[in-house]
Each structure stands twice: as C-alpha cells, then as structure tokens.
Coordinates of C-alpha atoms in Angstrom, one line a residue:
Chain A
M1 CA -1.7 2.4 -29.5
T2 CA 1.5 4.0 -30.9
N3 CA 0.5 7.5 -29.7
F4 CA 0.7 6.3 -26.0
L5 CA 4.2 4.6 -26.8
E6 CA 5.8 7.7 -28.5
Q7 CA 5.2 9.8 -26.2
L8 CA 7.9 7.8 -23.6
P9 CA 11.6 8.4 -23.5
K10 CA 13.2 6.0 -26.0
R11 CA 14.4 3.5 -23.3
I12 CA 11.5 3.5 -21.7
R13 CA 9.8 2.5 -25.5
D14 CA 12.1 -0.1 -25.7
I15 CA 11.8 -1.9 -22.7
A16 CA 8.0 -1.9 -23.4
E17 CA 8.5 -3.6 -26.6
S18 CA 11.1 -6.1 -26.0
L19 CA 8.0 -7.4 -24.3
N20 CA 5.8 -7.0 -26.8
V21 CA 3.1 -5.2 -24.3
L22 CA 2.2 -2.4 -26.7
T23 CA -1.4 -1.0 -25.5
P24 CA -1.2 0.8 -21.7
E25 CA -4.0 -1.5 -21.0
E26 CA -1.2 -4.6 -21.4
V27 CA 1.1 -2.2 -19.6
L28 CA -1.2 -1.9 -16.7
T29 CA -2.1 -5.7 -16.8
T30 CA 1.3 -6.9 -17.3
P31 CA 2.9 -7.7 -13.2
R32 CA 6.3 -6.0 -12.8
V33 CA 7.9 -8.6 -12.6
K34 CA 7.6 -9.6 -16.1
F35 CA 9.2 -6.2 -16.8
L36 CA 12.2 -6.8 -14.4
D37 CA 12.6 -10.8 -15.6
T38 CA 16.1 -11.4 -16.9
R39 CA 15.4 -14.7 -18.2
V40 CA 13.4 -13.0 -21.0
T41 CA 15.1 -10.1 -22.2
S42 CA 18.9 -11.1 -23.4
V43 CA 21.4 -9.7 -21.5
Y44 CA 23.4 -9.1 -24.7
T45 CA 20.0 -6.5 -26.0
L46 CA 20.5 -3.0 -26.6
V47 CA 18.2 -2.7 -24.0
R48 CA 20.0 -1.9 -20.6
K49 CA 19.0 -3.4 -17.7
C50 CA 15.6 -2.7 -16.9
T51 CA 15.1 -1.1 -12.9
P52 CA 12.5 -0.8 -11.1
D53 CA 12.1 2.9 -11.1
D54 CA 11.7 2.4 -15.1
V55 CA 8.7 -0.2 -14.6
R56 CA 7.2 2.8 -12.2
V57 CA 8.0 5.3 -14.4
L58 CA 6.4 3.0 -17.7
K59 CA 3.4 2.1 -15.4
D60 CA 2.5 5.2 -14.1
A61 CA 2.5 6.8 -17.9
A62 CA 0.1 4.2 -18.9
A63 CA -2.2 4.8 -16.0
K64 CA -2.3 8.8 -16.3
W65 CA -3.3 7.9 -20.1
L66 CA -6.3 5.2 -19.0
A67 CA -7.9 6.9 -15.9
E68 CA -10.6 9.1 -15.5
T69 CA -10.6 11.7 -13.8
P70 CA -13.6 11.4 -10.7
L71 CA -16.6 13.6 -10.5
T72 CA -18.3 15.1 -7.5
A73 CA -21.1 12.9 -6.4
D74 CA -23.7 15.7 -6.5
S75 CA -22.7 16.0 -10.2
L76 CA -24.4 12.4 -10.5
F77 CA -27.9 14.1 -9.7
K78 CA -27.4 15.7 -13.0
P79 CA -29.8 15.0 -16.2
L80 CA -27.0 13.3 -17.9
A81 CA -25.2 11.5 -15.5
N82 CA -28.4 10.2 -13.6
V83 CA -30.2 8.0 -16.7
R84 CA -27.3 5.5 -15.8
W85 CA -29.6 5.0 -12.4
S86 CA -32.9 4.5 -14.1
R87 CA -35.7 2.0 -13.3
V88 CA -37.9 0.3 -14.9
S89 CA -41.5 -0.3 -13.0
F90 CA -42.7 -3.6 -13.0
G91 CA -46.4 -2.3 -13.7
C92 CA -47.9 -2.7 -10.3
P93 CA -47.6 -0.1 -7.5
A94 CA -47.2 -2.2 -5.0
L95 CA -43.9 -4.0 -6.0
D96 CA -42.6 -0.3 -7.3
R97 CA -42.8 1.1 -3.9
C98 CA -41.5 -1.7 -2.6
T99 CA -38.4 -1.7 -4.8
G100 CA -38.2 1.8 -4.7
G101 CA -39.5 2.2 -8.5
G102 CA -38.7 -1.1 -10.0
V103 CA -35.6 -2.6 -11.6
V104 CA -32.6 -0.5 -11.8
T105 CA -30.3 -0.1 -15.3
R106 CA -27.0 -1.0 -13.4
G107 CA -25.7 -4.3 -12.3
I108 CA -27.2 -8.2 -12.4
T109 CA -30.9 -8.2 -10.6
E110 CA -31.4 -11.5 -9.5
I111 CA -35.0 -12.4 -9.0
C112 CA -35.1 -16.3 -6.8
G113 CA -38.1 -18.4 -5.8
A114 CA -39.5 -22.3 -5.6
A115 CA -40.9 -24.0 -8.6
G116 CA -44.1 -22.5 -9.7
V117 CA -44.6 -19.3 -8.0
G118 CA -44.7 -17.0 -10.6
K119 CA -41.2 -16.2 -11.5
T120 CA -41.7 -16.2 -15.5
Q121 CA -45.1 -13.9 -14.8
L122 CA -43.4 -11.2 -13.4
L123 CA -40.7 -11.5 -16.1
L124 CA -43.3 -11.3 -18.7
Q125 CA -44.9 -8.3 -16.9
L126 CA -41.6 -6.6 -17.2
A127 CA -40.9 -7.4 -20.5
L128 CA -44.2 -5.5 -21.1
C129 CA -43.1 -3.0 -18.9
V130 CA -40.1 -1.8 -20.0
Q131 CA -41.2 -1.2 -23.5
L132 CA -43.3 1.7 -22.1
P133 CA -42.7 5.7 -22.7
L134 CA -40.9 7.0 -20.0
Q135 CA -43.8 9.0 -18.2
L136 CA -45.6 5.7 -17.6
G137 CA -42.1 3.8 -16.2
G138 CA -40.4 2.2 -18.7
L139 CA -37.6 3.0 -20.9
G140 CA -38.8 2.8 -24.7
K141 CA -37.0 0.1 -25.9
G142 CA -37.2 -3.6 -26.3
V143 CA -36.3 -6.8 -24.5
A144 CA -33.8 -9.8 -25.2
Y145 CA -35.3 -12.9 -23.5
I146 CA -33.2 -15.9 -23.2
C147 CA -35.2 -19.2 -21.8
T148 CA -32.9 -21.9 -20.8
E149 CA -35.5 -24.2 -19.6
D150 CA -38.7 -24.3 -20.3
V151 CA -40.5 -23.2 -23.7
F152 CA -41.0 -19.5 -23.5
P153 CA -44.8 -18.8 -22.9
A154 CA -45.3 -17.0 -25.9
R155 CA -49.6 -17.4 -26.0
R156 CA -49.7 -15.6 -22.3
L157 CA -47.4 -12.7 -23.2
R158 CA -49.7 -12.4 -26.0
E159 CA -52.8 -12.7 -23.5
M160 CA -51.0 -10.1 -20.9
S161 CA -50.0 -7.5 -23.6
N162 CA -53.8 -7.6 -24.9
A163 CA -54.3 -6.0 -21.4
M164 CA -51.6 -3.9 -21.0
E165 CA -52.4 -2.5 -24.6
A166 CA -56.2 -2.1 -23.4
R167 CA -54.9 -0.2 -20.5
Y168 CA -53.3 2.3 -22.5
P169 CA -55.1 2.8 -25.5
Q170 CA -53.4 6.0 -26.5
E171 CA -49.9 4.6 -26.5
S172 CA -49.2 2.8 -30.0
L173 CA -47.4 0.1 -28.6
N174 CA -46.0 -3.3 -30.7
L175 CA -45.3 -5.3 -27.2
M176 CA -44.9 -8.6 -28.9
G177 CA -42.2 -7.4 -31.4
N178 CA -39.7 -5.8 -29.7
V179 CA -39.7 -8.9 -27.7
F180 CA -36.6 -10.8 -29.2
V181 CA -36.8 -14.3 -27.6
E182 CA -33.4 -17.3 -27.4
H183 CA -33.9 -20.6 -26.1
Q184 CA -30.2 -22.1 -25.1
R185 CA -30.1 -25.2 -23.0
E186 CA -26.5 -25.5 -22.6
I187 CA -23.6 -23.8 -21.0
D188 CA -21.5 -23.5 -23.6
T189 CA -24.0 -22.5 -26.0
L190 CA -25.9 -19.9 -23.5
I191 CA -21.9 -18.2 -22.9
N192 CA -21.5 -18.1 -26.6
C193 CA -24.7 -16.2 -27.3
V194 CA -24.3 -14.0 -24.2
V195 CA -20.8 -12.9 -25.0
N196 CA -20.9 -13.1 -29.1
H197 CA -24.6 -12.8 -30.0
L198 CA -26.0 -10.8 -28.0
P199 CA -23.9 -7.9 -28.4
R200 CA -24.8 -7.7 -32.1
L201 CA -28.4 -7.6 -31.2
L202 CA -27.9 -4.8 -28.7
R203 CA -26.1 -2.6 -31.3
Q204 CA -28.7 -2.9 -33.5
H205 CA -32.1 -2.6 -31.9
S206 CA -32.4 -0.5 -28.6
I207 CA -32.4 -2.9 -26.0
G208 CA -34.2 -2.0 -22.2
L209 CA -34.1 -5.2 -20.4
I210 CA -31.7 -8.5 -20.6
V211 CA -33.4 -11.5 -18.9
I212 CA -32.2 -15.1 -18.5
D213 CA -34.5 -17.4 -17.4
S214 CA -33.2 -19.5 -15.4
V215 CA -29.2 -19.3 -14.5
G216 CA -30.5 -22.1 -11.5
A217 CA -30.9 -24.7 -14.0
I218 CA -28.0 -24.5 -16.1
F219 CA -25.6 -23.8 -13.5
R220 CA -27.1 -26.4 -11.3
L221 CA -25.5 -29.5 -12.9
F222 CA -22.5 -29.0 -12.1
T223 CA -19.9 -30.9 -9.7
D224 CA -16.7 -29.1 -11.0
Y225 CA -17.1 -26.1 -8.5
L226 CA -13.9 -23.9 -9.9
E227 CA -15.3 -24.4 -13.5
R228 CA -18.4 -23.5 -12.3
A229 CA -17.1 -20.4 -10.6
R230 CA -15.2 -19.1 -13.5
L231 CA -17.8 -19.4 -16.3
M232 CA -20.4 -17.3 -13.5
R233 CA -18.0 -14.8 -14.1
R234 CA -17.4 -14.5 -17.4
L235 CA -21.1 -14.6 -17.8
A236 CA -21.8 -11.6 -15.4
N237 CA -18.8 -10.3 -16.3
A238 CA -20.3 -9.9 -19.8
L239 CA -24.1 -9.3 -18.5
I240 CA -22.5 -6.0 -16.4
S241 CA -20.6 -4.8 -19.3
Y242 CA -24.1 -4.8 -21.5
A243 CA -25.3 -2.7 -18.8
D244 CA -23.3 -0.6 -18.4
K245 CA -22.6 0.1 -21.9
Y246 CA -26.5 0.6 -22.8
N247 CA -27.6 1.2 -20.1
C248 CA -30.1 -2.4 -19.8
A249 CA -31.5 -3.8 -16.9
V250 CA -30.1 -7.2 -16.6
V251 CA -32.4 -9.8 -14.7
C252 CA -31.6 -13.4 -14.0
V253 CA -33.6 -16.2 -12.6
N254 CA -32.4 -18.6 -10.3
Q255 CA -33.7 -21.3 -8.3
V256 CA -33.9 -21.8 -4.6
S257 CA -32.8 -25.6 -2.7
S258 CA -34.1 -26.6 1.0
K259 CA -31.5 -25.9 3.3
C260 CA -29.4 -29.0 4.1
N261 CA -29.5 -28.2 8.2
G262 CA -33.2 -28.9 8.3
S263 CA -34.7 -25.4 8.8
S264 CA -37.6 -24.6 7.3
D265 CA -36.5 -21.9 4.9
D266 CA -35.3 -22.3 1.7
A267 CA -31.7 -20.6 0.4
P268 CA -31.2 -19.5 -3.3
C269 CA -28.9 -22.0 -5.3
L270 CA -25.2 -21.1 -7.0
G271 CA -23.7 -20.9 -3.7
L272 CA -21.7 -17.5 -2.5
Q273 CA -20.1 -16.9 -5.9
W274 CA -23.6 -16.3 -7.4
S275 CA -24.2 -13.8 -4.9
H276 CA -21.1 -11.6 -4.9
L277 CA -22.3 -11.1 -8.6
G278 CA -25.8 -9.8 -8.1
R279 CA -26.5 -6.6 -7.3
T280 CA -30.1 -7.6 -5.9
R281 CA -31.7 -9.8 -4.9
M282 CA -35.4 -10.4 -4.4
C283 CA -37.4 -13.8 -3.6
I284 CA -40.7 -14.6 -4.3
T285 CA -42.9 -17.2 -1.9
R286 CA -46.4 -17.8 -1.9
V287 CA -48.0 -16.9 1.2
P288 CA -50.8 -18.9 3.0
K289 CA -53.7 -16.1 2.1
Q290 CA -56.1 -16.7 -0.8
H291 CA -58.4 -13.8 -2.1
M292 CA -61.4 -14.2 -4.6
V293 CA -61.1 -12.7 -8.4
Q294 CA -63.7 -13.1 -10.2
D295 CA -65.1 -16.4 -8.9
Q296 CA -61.3 -17.7 -9.0
L297 CA -59.5 -18.3 -5.8
L298 CA -56.0 -17.2 -6.2
T299 CA -53.0 -17.3 -3.7
V300 CA -51.1 -14.2 -2.5
R301 CA -47.3 -13.8 -3.7
K302 CA -45.0 -12.0 -1.5
L303 CA -41.5 -10.4 -3.4
E304 CA -39.1 -9.5 -0.4
I305 CA -36.1 -8.2 -1.0
L306 CA -32.9 -9.5 0.2
Y307 CA -30.3 -7.2 -0.5
S308 CA -30.4 -4.1 -2.5
P309 CA -28.0 -1.4 -2.5
E310 CA -30.7 1.7 -2.2
T311 CA -33.9 0.1 -1.0
P312 CA -34.7 -1.4 2.8
N313 CA -35.5 -5.0 2.5
D314 CA -39.2 -4.4 2.7
F315 CA -42.0 -6.8 1.2
A316 CA -44.7 -6.6 -1.2
E317 CA -48.0 -8.8 -1.8
F318 CA -49.0 -9.4 -5.1
L319 CA -51.7 -11.7 -7.2
I320 CA -51.4 -13.1 -10.5
T321 CA -54.3 -12.4 -12.3
A322 CA -55.2 -13.5 -16.1
Q323 CA -53.9 -9.6 -17.0
G324 CA -51.0 -10.0 -15.3
V325 CA -49.2 -9.4 -11.9
V326 CA -51.3 -6.8 -10.1
E327 CA -51.8 -5.9 -6.5
L328 CA -53.8 -6.8 -3.7
P329 CA -57.1 -4.8 -3.7
A330 CA -56.8 -1.9 -0.8
K331 CA -59.6 -3.2 1.6
V332 CA -57.5 -6.2 1.3
R333 CA -54.3 -5.0 2.1
R334 CA -52.8 -4.5 5.6
L335 CA -51.9 -1.0 6.5
Chain B
M1 CA 34.7 14.7 15.5
E2 CA 30.7 14.8 16.0
N3 CA 28.9 13.4 18.5
A4 CA 26.3 10.9 17.6
S5 CA 23.0 13.1 18.8
S6 CA 24.1 15.8 16.2
S7 CA 24.3 14.0 14.0
S8 CA 21.4 11.9 13.6
N9 CA 19.5 15.2 14.2
K10 CA 21.9 15.8 10.7
L11 CA 19.9 12.5 9.1
N12 CA 16.9 13.5 11.0
L13 CA 15.9 10.1 11.8
F14 CA 14.5 8.9 15.1
N15 CA 13.1 12.2 15.6
N16 CA 9.5 11.1 16.9
S17 CA 9.0 9.7 20.1
C18 CA 6.1 7.5 20.8
L19 CA 3.9 10.7 22.7
D20 CA 3.9 12.5 19.6
I21 CA 2.5 9.9 17.3
L22 CA 0.2 9.1 20.2
Q23 CA -1.0 12.5 20.4
R24 CA -1.3 12.8 16.6
D25 CA -2.8 9.6 15.8
S26 CA -5.7 10.8 18.2
Q27 CA -6.8 13.8 16.1
S28 CA -6.5 11.6 12.6
R29 CA -9.3 9.2 13.1
I30 CA -12.5 8.7 11.1
A31 CA -15.3 8.3 13.1
T32 CA -17.6 5.1 11.7
G33 CA -20.8 6.1 13.4
H34 CA -20.9 2.3 15.4
K35 CA -20.4 3.0 18.4
G36 CA -19.0 -0.4 19.5
L37 CA -17.0 0.0 16.9
D38 CA -15.7 3.3 17.4
R39 CA -14.5 2.3 21.0
H40 CA -13.0 -1.1 20.1
L41 CA -10.6 0.9 16.9
G42 CA -9.5 3.9 19.3
G43 CA -11.8 6.5 17.5
G44 CA -12.2 5.3 14.4
I45 CA -11.1 4.6 11.2
A46 CA -6.9 5.2 11.4
L47 CA -5.2 7.4 8.7
R48 CA -2.3 5.8 6.8
Q49 CA -3.9 2.2 7.3
I50 CA -5.4 0.2 5.1
T51 CA -9.1 -1.3 6.5
E52 CA -10.7 -4.3 4.8
L53 CA -14.6 -4.3 5.1
V54 CA -15.3 -8.2 4.9
G55 CA -18.4 -9.6 4.5
N56 CA -21.4 -11.4 2.6
S57 CA -23.5 -9.2 0.4
G58 CA -26.4 -7.3 1.9
T59 CA -24.7 -7.3 4.7
G60 CA -23.8 -3.2 5.1
K61 CA -20.4 -2.9 3.9
T62 CA -21.4 -0.1 0.6
K63 CA -23.6 1.5 3.7
M64 CA -20.4 1.5 5.5
C65 CA -18.4 2.9 3.1
L66 CA -20.8 5.6 2.4
Q67 CA -21.1 6.5 6.3
L68 CA -17.5 6.4 5.9
C69 CA -17.0 9.8 3.3
L70 CA -19.5 11.5 4.8
N71 CA -18.1 11.7 8.4
V72 CA -14.9 12.5 6.7
Q73 CA -16.3 15.7 6.4
I74 CA -17.1 16.6 9.8
P75 CA -16.0 19.8 10.9
K76 CA -13.2 20.4 12.8
S77 CA -15.2 22.3 15.3
A78 CA -17.4 19.1 15.9
G79 CA -14.1 16.9 16.7
G80 CA -14.2 16.0 13.1
L81 CA -11.4 15.7 10.1
E82 CA -13.0 18.2 7.5
G83 CA -11.8 16.5 4.6
A84 CA -13.0 15.0 1.7
A85 CA -14.0 11.3 0.1
L86 CA -13.1 9.6 -3.1
F87 CA -14.8 6.7 -3.7
I88 CA -13.5 4.1 -6.5
D89 CA -16.5 1.9 -7.7
T90 CA -16.3 -1.1 -9.3
R91 CA -19.3 -3.0 -8.4
R92 CA -21.5 -0.3 -9.0
D93 CA -23.6 -0.1 -6.1
F94 CA -22.7 2.9 -5.6
H95 CA -26.3 5.5 -5.8
P96 CA -26.5 8.9 -5.3
D97 CA -30.3 8.7 -3.7
R98 CA -28.9 6.9 -0.8
L99 CA -26.1 8.8 -0.1
Q100 CA -27.6 12.1 -0.2
E101 CA -30.2 10.1 2.6
L102 CA -27.3 9.7 4.9
A103 CA -26.0 13.1 3.8
Y104 CA -29.1 14.7 5.0
D105 CA -29.5 12.1 8.4
L106 CA -25.8 13.2 9.1
E107 CA -26.9 17.2 8.8
R108 CA -29.6 16.6 11.1
Q109 CA -27.7 14.7 13.4
Y110 CA -25.0 17.3 13.7
K111 CA -27.0 20.7 13.1
H112 CA -27.2 21.8 16.7
K113 CA -23.2 21.8 16.8
S114 CA -22.2 23.0 13.5
P115 CA -25.5 24.3 11.3
D116 CA -23.4 24.9 8.3
F117 CA -22.7 21.5 7.9
Q118 CA -24.7 20.8 4.9
A119 CA -25.5 17.9 2.7
S120 CA -25.5 19.9 -0.4
K121 CA -21.9 20.6 0.8
M122 CA -20.8 17.3 1.2
L123 CA -22.0 16.2 -1.6
Q124 CA -19.9 18.1 -3.3
N125 CA -16.5 16.7 -1.5
I126 CA -17.0 13.3 -2.6
H127 CA -15.8 12.4 -5.7
Y128 CA -16.7 9.4 -7.8
V129 CA -14.9 7.2 -10.3
S130 CA -16.6 4.0 -11.8
C131 CA -13.7 1.2 -12.5
P132 CA -15.4 -1.6 -14.3
D133 CA -12.9 -3.8 -14.5
A134 CA -9.3 -4.5 -13.5
V135 CA -7.1 -2.2 -16.0
Q136 CA -9.5 0.5 -14.7
L137 CA -8.6 -0.2 -11.6
M138 CA -5.2 -0.1 -11.5
A139 CA -5.3 3.0 -13.6
T140 CA -7.2 4.8 -10.8
V141 CA -5.3 3.6 -8.4
L142 CA -2.0 4.4 -9.7
S143 CA -2.5 7.6 -11.0
S144 CA -4.3 8.7 -7.7
H145 CA -1.5 10.3 -6.5
R146 CA -2.1 13.1 -9.2
H147 CA -6.0 13.2 -8.0
L148 CA -4.5 14.0 -4.2
M149 CA -2.2 17.1 -5.8
A150 CA -4.9 18.8 -7.0
H151 CA -7.5 18.2 -4.4
P152 CA -5.5 17.6 -1.5
N153 CA -7.6 17.3 1.5
I154 CA -9.5 13.9 0.6
K155 CA -8.9 12.2 4.0
V156 CA -10.2 8.8 2.5
I157 CA -10.1 6.6 -0.8
V158 CA -12.4 4.0 -0.6
I159 CA -12.3 1.0 -3.2
D160 CA -15.8 -0.9 -3.2
S161 CA -15.2 -3.3 -4.0
L162 CA -11.2 -5.2 -4.4
A163 CA -12.3 -8.8 -5.1
F164 CA -14.5 -8.0 -7.6
S165 CA -12.9 -6.8 -10.3
L166 CA -9.9 -9.0 -9.3
R167 CA -11.7 -12.1 -9.4
M168 CA -12.7 -11.4 -13.0
L169 CA -8.8 -11.8 -14.0
E170 CA -8.5 -15.5 -15.4
D171 CA -5.2 -16.2 -14.5
G172 CA -4.6 -16.9 -10.8
A173 CA -0.9 -15.7 -10.7
Q174 CA -1.2 -12.5 -12.9
R175 CA -4.5 -11.8 -10.4
F176 CA -1.9 -11.9 -7.2
E177 CA 1.0 -9.9 -8.5
L178 CA -1.2 -7.4 -9.6
L179 CA -2.9 -7.4 -6.3
L180 CA 0.5 -6.8 -4.8
E181 CA 1.5 -3.9 -6.9
L182 CA -1.9 -2.1 -6.1
L183 CA -1.1 -2.8 -1.9
Q184 CA 2.3 -1.6 -2.8
S185 CA 0.9 2.0 -4.7
M186 CA -1.7 2.3 -1.7
R187 CA 1.8 2.1 0.6
R188 CA 3.5 4.7 -1.1
L189 CA 0.7 7.3 -1.2
Q190 CA -0.3 6.6 2.6
R191 CA 3.7 7.5 2.7
E192 CA 3.0 10.9 1.2
H193 CA -0.3 12.0 2.3
P194 CA -2.1 11.5 5.4
V195 CA -4.9 8.9 3.7
A196 CA -6.9 6.5 5.0
W197 CA -7.4 3.1 2.3
V198 CA -10.9 1.4 2.9
V199 CA -11.4 -1.7 0.9
T200 CA -14.2 -4.3 0.9
N201 CA -13.8 -7.7 -0.2
V202 CA -16.3 -10.8 -0.3
L203 CA -15.9 -14.2 1.9
T204 CA -15.0 -17.7 -0.5
H205 CA -14.5 -21.3 0.4
R206 CA -11.3 -23.0 0.3
C207 CA -10.5 -26.5 0.8
I208 CA -8.0 -26.6 3.1
G209 CA -7.3 -29.7 4.2
R210 CA -10.4 -32.2 3.1
Q211 CA -13.0 -29.5 4.2
F212 CA -14.6 -26.4 3.0
H213 CA -13.9 -23.4 5.1
V214 CA -15.2 -20.0 4.8
V215 CA -12.5 -17.1 4.4
P216 CA -11.9 -14.0 3.0
A217 CA -11.1 -13.9 -0.8
L218 CA -7.6 -12.5 -2.2
G219 CA -5.6 -14.9 -0.4
D220 CA -3.5 -15.1 2.9
L221 CA -0.4 -12.6 1.8
Y222 CA -3.0 -9.6 1.0
S223 CA -4.7 -10.6 4.8
N224 CA -0.6 -9.7 6.1
L225 CA -0.3 -6.6 4.1
I226 CA -3.7 -5.0 5.2
N227 CA -3.9 -3.6 9.0
E228 CA -7.7 -3.8 9.8
R229 CA -10.2 -6.3 9.2
I230 CA -14.1 -5.5 10.2
W231 CA -16.4 -9.0 9.5
F232 CA -20.1 -7.8 8.8
S233 CA -22.2 -10.5 9.5
R234 CA -26.2 -11.0 8.2
S235 CA -27.2 -10.4 11.7
G236 CA -25.9 -6.7 11.6
H237 CA -22.7 -7.7 14.2
C238 CA -19.8 -6.2 13.5
S239 CA -16.3 -8.3 14.1
L240 CA -12.8 -7.0 14.5
G241 CA -9.9 -9.4 13.9
K242 CA -7.9 -10.9 10.9
L243 CA -9.3 -14.3 11.4
W244 CA -12.6 -15.0 12.2
K245 CA -11.4 -17.5 15.3
T246 CA -9.6 -14.9 16.8
S247 CA -11.8 -11.7 15.9
R248 CA -13.6 -10.0 18.7
L249 CA -17.6 -9.5 18.8
V250 CA -18.3 -5.8 18.7
K251 CA -21.3 -4.8 21.1
D252 CA -22.6 -1.7 21.3

C-alpha cells in the first residue's frame, strides 16, 4: 500500500524501504531489531543510522493505519453486529436447550466420542438443519462436509432428509443438493483442500456449516508432535478465519482414547494443543439405558458440554432413530 | 552552592515515600469476586501491573476476564474504581449474552448499596475489539494509548488470549521478538496511565531433560516480565505464583 508510506516523513520512509518492508502489516510483524541492525543496512547509504525512536514512530504509524476502533459492548446486541453470534439448531429440542440454542457460528466446535456412538448421525442432522430458514433455527445456507475416514453416508442422509421434508412440507427444500462432500485421507491433501479449495467454494455458494469428520483420525498417526502441532494450528487458523469471514459454524470430530492411568473415563485425543484451538467441546457417550421405539430397542445417548464460553456444563439425552436424532419421550425423561 | 536536598527537589526525584505508595495502592485494586484470591492479592488486581491468568480450556479464565471488566466499574461509593474496560478478543470467546448475565448478577449484588449501578450502563463502559490475528493484535496494543486518550477512565485492558495469536506465527524467533515488543509497549502505557493489563495464557508441554513438563506457554523470559500469575485448574481452584511448584493454593 503505497499510501501508507507516502504519509510518513522521508527519513522513516527510507528506513522502511531499505529493508523492503512496504505494507503496514509487514511493519508490525518485523521485529524491531531488524530495523536497528546495522549489519543489514550499510552505513554508507543515504540513510542515517536508524534510532529506536524512528522505529517507534514507524510502528506507531502502522498501528494507527491498521487498528480498528473498539465498539462498546452494548452495541454488540444490535441487529447488525449480533449476527456474528448466531446459532445453528440441532433439530432436537433437548440438545438445543442444553447447548443454548445450537452450534455457534464462531470458532471451532469439537464433538468427541467413542467409535459408533453417533457422531456422524448428529452431524448429518446438523447438516440438514442448517439449511432450514432462520425462523426454524437454521441459517438457510449449505454445508461443506469433508470426510477423512469412511465413505460419506449418502443413503442415510437421504433417509433423514426425507423425514425432515415430511416435517416441514411447506418449505421447498433442496436438502441433498446443498451438501458439498469431499473425501481427503491424508493430512497434506486435507490442508491443501481447506486452505486453497474451500475459500473458492465459500465464495461461490453460501455455506453455513463446515464439517471435518474426523480430525482425530487424521492427526493420530503422527509421532512428531511439533510438526503435528504446527499443522493443527494451520488448519485451525484457516477454519477460524472462514468462520469469521463467512459467518459459518465449524464442527470438527475427535475421537477418545482411554487414559493411561487406568481410570475408566476416556479422554479426547490430540492433546492440549487441539483443546486450546477449539472453542467449544461436546462429548457424546452411550448411557446404559435403553428405550423401545416402534419395536426396536435403542440405546440412549448423552451429549455433554465439556467446556463452552457461553453455556454451563450441561448434558442432554437423545436417541437415534430412523428419522434422525430425537429427544427422549416426555414420560421417560427424568425431570 | 545549593545543598543536596534542594537540588533533588528540583530534579523531582525520590519524592514519594513508601507510606505514600502504600496508601495510594490500597485504593486502587480491582476486586476479582473470588474472596480468597482478593485476600491473597491484597484487595484484587493491582493497577500498573501485568497480571496473567493461566489455565487450560474450560477452567474459567474468560469468565474471570469478563468479571474483571464488570468489577472495575463498581462505583467509588461502594469501594470500587468506577472505571471502564477494554476487552481485546483474539479467541472469539467473548459472548455478549454471557456478559449481560454477569452484569445482571453484579447489579443484583450491589442493588442495596448503589441503586443506579445498572447493567445497561455497565455494558456501555466495556469497549470491545476483535483481533483475528497477530498483526491486528500488535496494531491494537500499539495504538491503545490513542484510545486511552479518548476514554481516560479505562482502568483495565484484557487480552484474551495473548498466547493464541502469537502461537499462530510460524517463526519462533519472530514470535519472541513480537512478544517482547508487546510487553514493552504495555509497560510504556502503564507508566503514563494507571491501567491494569490482564493477559490470558495456556499450558503447553515443554521437553526439559528427557521428560515433558506442563508449563505456561510463551516462554521463560516472558514469565519474568509479568507481575502476577494466577493458575486456574479444572477442579475450580485458583493458585497464585509464577511457578507451579512454588504457587500457593487459594482457599475461600
């Protein structure tokens, strides 16, 4: 941005140009020592030796150029700003109650659970619900679904979308056509897909939900923890920036592994690094209770919020039927 | 020939005695709302100091940050500072509904002492900036003095969380340098305005010798540059101290 440099006094502009630092972003991220280092800029050039005050003026100017003015907290409740905190409903009243309305469109929401406990089912339901219009709890937008281990369960989605269309016959929904599926089994291709190809999809279609099923499988095989941390951060950075820019919800699926110290609970995989990158963490487990629905004995599942910035650590029980994820019937639920 | 005392008066050095500082200090603390912590800290978070909140996800750091933003506004008649707050959000953990709930709680708590301590006015005094990456964070912190001129009653600035943006930078050396620059500009601001900086940090593994230890992120030199460190654990306890080994558990 040549405008930024032009408004500075000539001396400071020379200092910046001699290091080939031209944009305000580069000015702020170049450490101060680089400007003061006399090994880099020759003493015989026209630039007089750079002093710390000069660097401070330069950085101040860059900061002023880039900084945005703070808003007051109560202006965040007004309609234009509070769209940043919208939610995608789960389609099941119990789960919505427990999570405060559904999945937030900020940051990464992590759903962890053992194998076969119903994570993919819940995600399919979410993928259908996000396409519902705003007044029914969705966002009216499509889904980008990235599978890393199994094949995408298209037939199951068809079954669930038929049930949802039967529930809301007045809306003309094209539920299957708005779910964009991608299979990526390696970490490099996954990061390439998320960083390079996903923005193109986000620009062309309006996407309200990005799902990565599952992150646990793809990162578990790493032995070099530093490299794994770096890649996790890069992936999370890209996802969070899309959530900010396009106001969509991001859900990543994680697995659990049993703790080494012999206790019976399972801990989510991927360690501390991943837990810092996620904003909300929910855990699905099986409850040793069963319930009869139309001649089938189904096991009750429990969704528990492990941490979330806006809701207390609540839990809710649900069932997975042919129609999708439903809550327990009223007479069975403990009040 | 002037004698020594008059020349030192002209230079304006050594004018404050320890008693002055003690008296000034006891009136300028931000209550945290946690009784044991307030007792240990001598009233609360001190102004002109950098306090760090360390802990893993879900332990209550963001809640404490929001609570501090509200507690700084307690009116002077109830023993507070009656100031404003600036919240710098890098993790997008801020949620206005949660802030509103905490504001209503605080209003209820102080209803009998100062009836016009309203939740809506509290929300107007909290300024919010969202910094999605390290560049924005640097820009905001370096130009915070400008914002303080416009709103001189800001008494606490919260960065939630410092570790998140900086760790996204790939280059370790650059990360370190930028962290030092940030701390330097924070200190410069504190010299001019009576402001408390509250920073949030996370725990990470570090390989010391052959073993992995769980330590706060951002390094050892950074640990020397902050003033107070409060640990939050999963069980809901707080501990005070720079190193986990030498920290004292705070009991209610």
